[in-house]
mmCIF file of C-alpha atoms and ligand atoms in Angstrom:
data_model
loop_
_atom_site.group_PDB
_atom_site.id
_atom_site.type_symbol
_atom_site.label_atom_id
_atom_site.label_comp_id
_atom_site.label_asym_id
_atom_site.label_seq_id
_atom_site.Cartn_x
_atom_site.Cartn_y
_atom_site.Cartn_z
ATOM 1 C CA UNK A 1 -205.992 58.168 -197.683
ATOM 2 C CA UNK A 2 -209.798 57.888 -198.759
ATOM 3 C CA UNK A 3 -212.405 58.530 -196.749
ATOM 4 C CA UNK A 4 -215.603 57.081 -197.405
ATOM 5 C CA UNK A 5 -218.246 59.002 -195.846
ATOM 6 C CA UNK A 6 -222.136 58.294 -195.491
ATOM 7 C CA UNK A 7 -225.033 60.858 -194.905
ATOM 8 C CA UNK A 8 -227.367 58.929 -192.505
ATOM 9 C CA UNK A 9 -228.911 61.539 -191.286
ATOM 10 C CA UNK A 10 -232.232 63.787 -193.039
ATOM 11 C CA UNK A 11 -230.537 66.716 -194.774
ATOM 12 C CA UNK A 12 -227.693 66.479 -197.449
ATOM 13 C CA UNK A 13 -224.255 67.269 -196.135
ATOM 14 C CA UNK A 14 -220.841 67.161 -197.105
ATOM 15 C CA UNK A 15 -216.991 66.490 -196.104
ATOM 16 C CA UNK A 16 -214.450 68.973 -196.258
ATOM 17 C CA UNK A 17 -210.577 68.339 -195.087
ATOM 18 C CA UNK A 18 -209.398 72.186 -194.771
ATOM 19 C CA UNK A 19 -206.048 72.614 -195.341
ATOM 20 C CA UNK A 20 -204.816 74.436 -192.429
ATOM 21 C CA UNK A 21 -205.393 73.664 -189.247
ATOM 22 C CA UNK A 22 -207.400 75.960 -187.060
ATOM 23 C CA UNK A 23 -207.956 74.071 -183.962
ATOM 24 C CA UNK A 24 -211.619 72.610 -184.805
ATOM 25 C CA UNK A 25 -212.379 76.497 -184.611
ATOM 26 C CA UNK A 26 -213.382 76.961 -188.338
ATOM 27 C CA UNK A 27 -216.686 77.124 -189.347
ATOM 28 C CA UNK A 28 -215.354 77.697 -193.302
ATOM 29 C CA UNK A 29 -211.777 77.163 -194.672
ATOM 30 C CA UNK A 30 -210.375 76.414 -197.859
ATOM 31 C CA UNK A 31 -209.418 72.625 -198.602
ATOM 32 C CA UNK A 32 -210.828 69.625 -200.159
ATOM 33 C CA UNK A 33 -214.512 68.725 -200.445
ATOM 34 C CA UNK A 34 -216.756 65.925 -201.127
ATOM 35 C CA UNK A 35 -219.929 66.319 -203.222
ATOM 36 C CA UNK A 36 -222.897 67.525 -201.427
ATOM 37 C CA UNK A 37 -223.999 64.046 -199.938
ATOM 38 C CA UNK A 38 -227.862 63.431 -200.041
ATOM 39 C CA UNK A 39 -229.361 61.618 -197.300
ATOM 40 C CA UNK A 40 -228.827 58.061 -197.230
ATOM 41 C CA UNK A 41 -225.840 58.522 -199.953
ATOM 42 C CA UNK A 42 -222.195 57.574 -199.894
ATOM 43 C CA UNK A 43 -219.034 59.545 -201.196
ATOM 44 C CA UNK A 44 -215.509 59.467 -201.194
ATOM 45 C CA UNK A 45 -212.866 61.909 -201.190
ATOM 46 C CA UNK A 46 -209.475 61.434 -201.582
ATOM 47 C CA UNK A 47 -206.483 63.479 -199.758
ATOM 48 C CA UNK A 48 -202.855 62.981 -199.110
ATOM 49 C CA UNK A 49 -202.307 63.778 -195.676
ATOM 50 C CA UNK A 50 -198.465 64.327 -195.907
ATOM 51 C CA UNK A 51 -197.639 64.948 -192.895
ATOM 52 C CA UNK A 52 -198.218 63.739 -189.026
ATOM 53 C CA UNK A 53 -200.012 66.321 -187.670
ATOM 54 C CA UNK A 54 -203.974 67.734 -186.811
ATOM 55 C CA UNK A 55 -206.138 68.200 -189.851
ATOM 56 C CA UNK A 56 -209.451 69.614 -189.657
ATOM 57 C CA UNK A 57 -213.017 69.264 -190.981
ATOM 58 C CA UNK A 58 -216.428 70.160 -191.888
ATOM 59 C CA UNK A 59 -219.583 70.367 -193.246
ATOM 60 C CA UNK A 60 -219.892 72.907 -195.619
ATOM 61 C CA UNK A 61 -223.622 73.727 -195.819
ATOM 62 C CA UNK A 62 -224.628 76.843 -194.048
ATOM 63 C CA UNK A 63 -224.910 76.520 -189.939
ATOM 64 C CA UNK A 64 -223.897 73.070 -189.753
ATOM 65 C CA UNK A 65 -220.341 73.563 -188.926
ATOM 66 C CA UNK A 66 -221.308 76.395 -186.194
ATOM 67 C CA UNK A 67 -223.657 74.102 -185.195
ATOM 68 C CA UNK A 68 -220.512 71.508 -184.906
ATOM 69 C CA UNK A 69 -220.624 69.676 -187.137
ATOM 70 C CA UNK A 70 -216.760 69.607 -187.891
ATOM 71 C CA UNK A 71 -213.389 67.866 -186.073
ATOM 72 C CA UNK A 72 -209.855 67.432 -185.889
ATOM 73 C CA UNK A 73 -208.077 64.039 -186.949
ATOM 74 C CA UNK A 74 -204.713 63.418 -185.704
ATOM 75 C CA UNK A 75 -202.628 61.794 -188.058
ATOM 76 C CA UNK A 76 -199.292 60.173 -186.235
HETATM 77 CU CU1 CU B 101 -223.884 69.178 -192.575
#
């Protein structure tokens, strides 16, 4: 799968697919990452998803996953 991911907001973030599964509960984890996205900017990041199942992600940058910025996609 690629994502393609766009910053509209006014701080640069990014978009990280960890790869285990924590619940949504993880504010860091190891996994895949984007570059960091600058407002207004686009990305994409690539990631074989090989299994149906809960993946989760994040924003990397300090705060901003605490601050929820993060998720779980189901993949059936
Ligand atoms: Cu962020």
């Amino acid at each position: 799968v690629t994502f393609k991911v766009k910053n509209g907001g006014n701080l640069p973030h990014d978009f990280k697919i960890c790869a285990s599964n924590k619940g949504g509960t993880a504010n860091t984890c190891k996994g895949t990452v984007t570059k960091m996205i600058s407002p207004g900017q686009s990305a994409t990041l690539k990631y074989t998803l090989k299994k149906a199942g809960k993946y989760e992600y994040l924003c990397t940058v300090p705060g901003h996953a605490a601050a929820g910025m993060k998720g779980v996609l189901k993949v059936t």
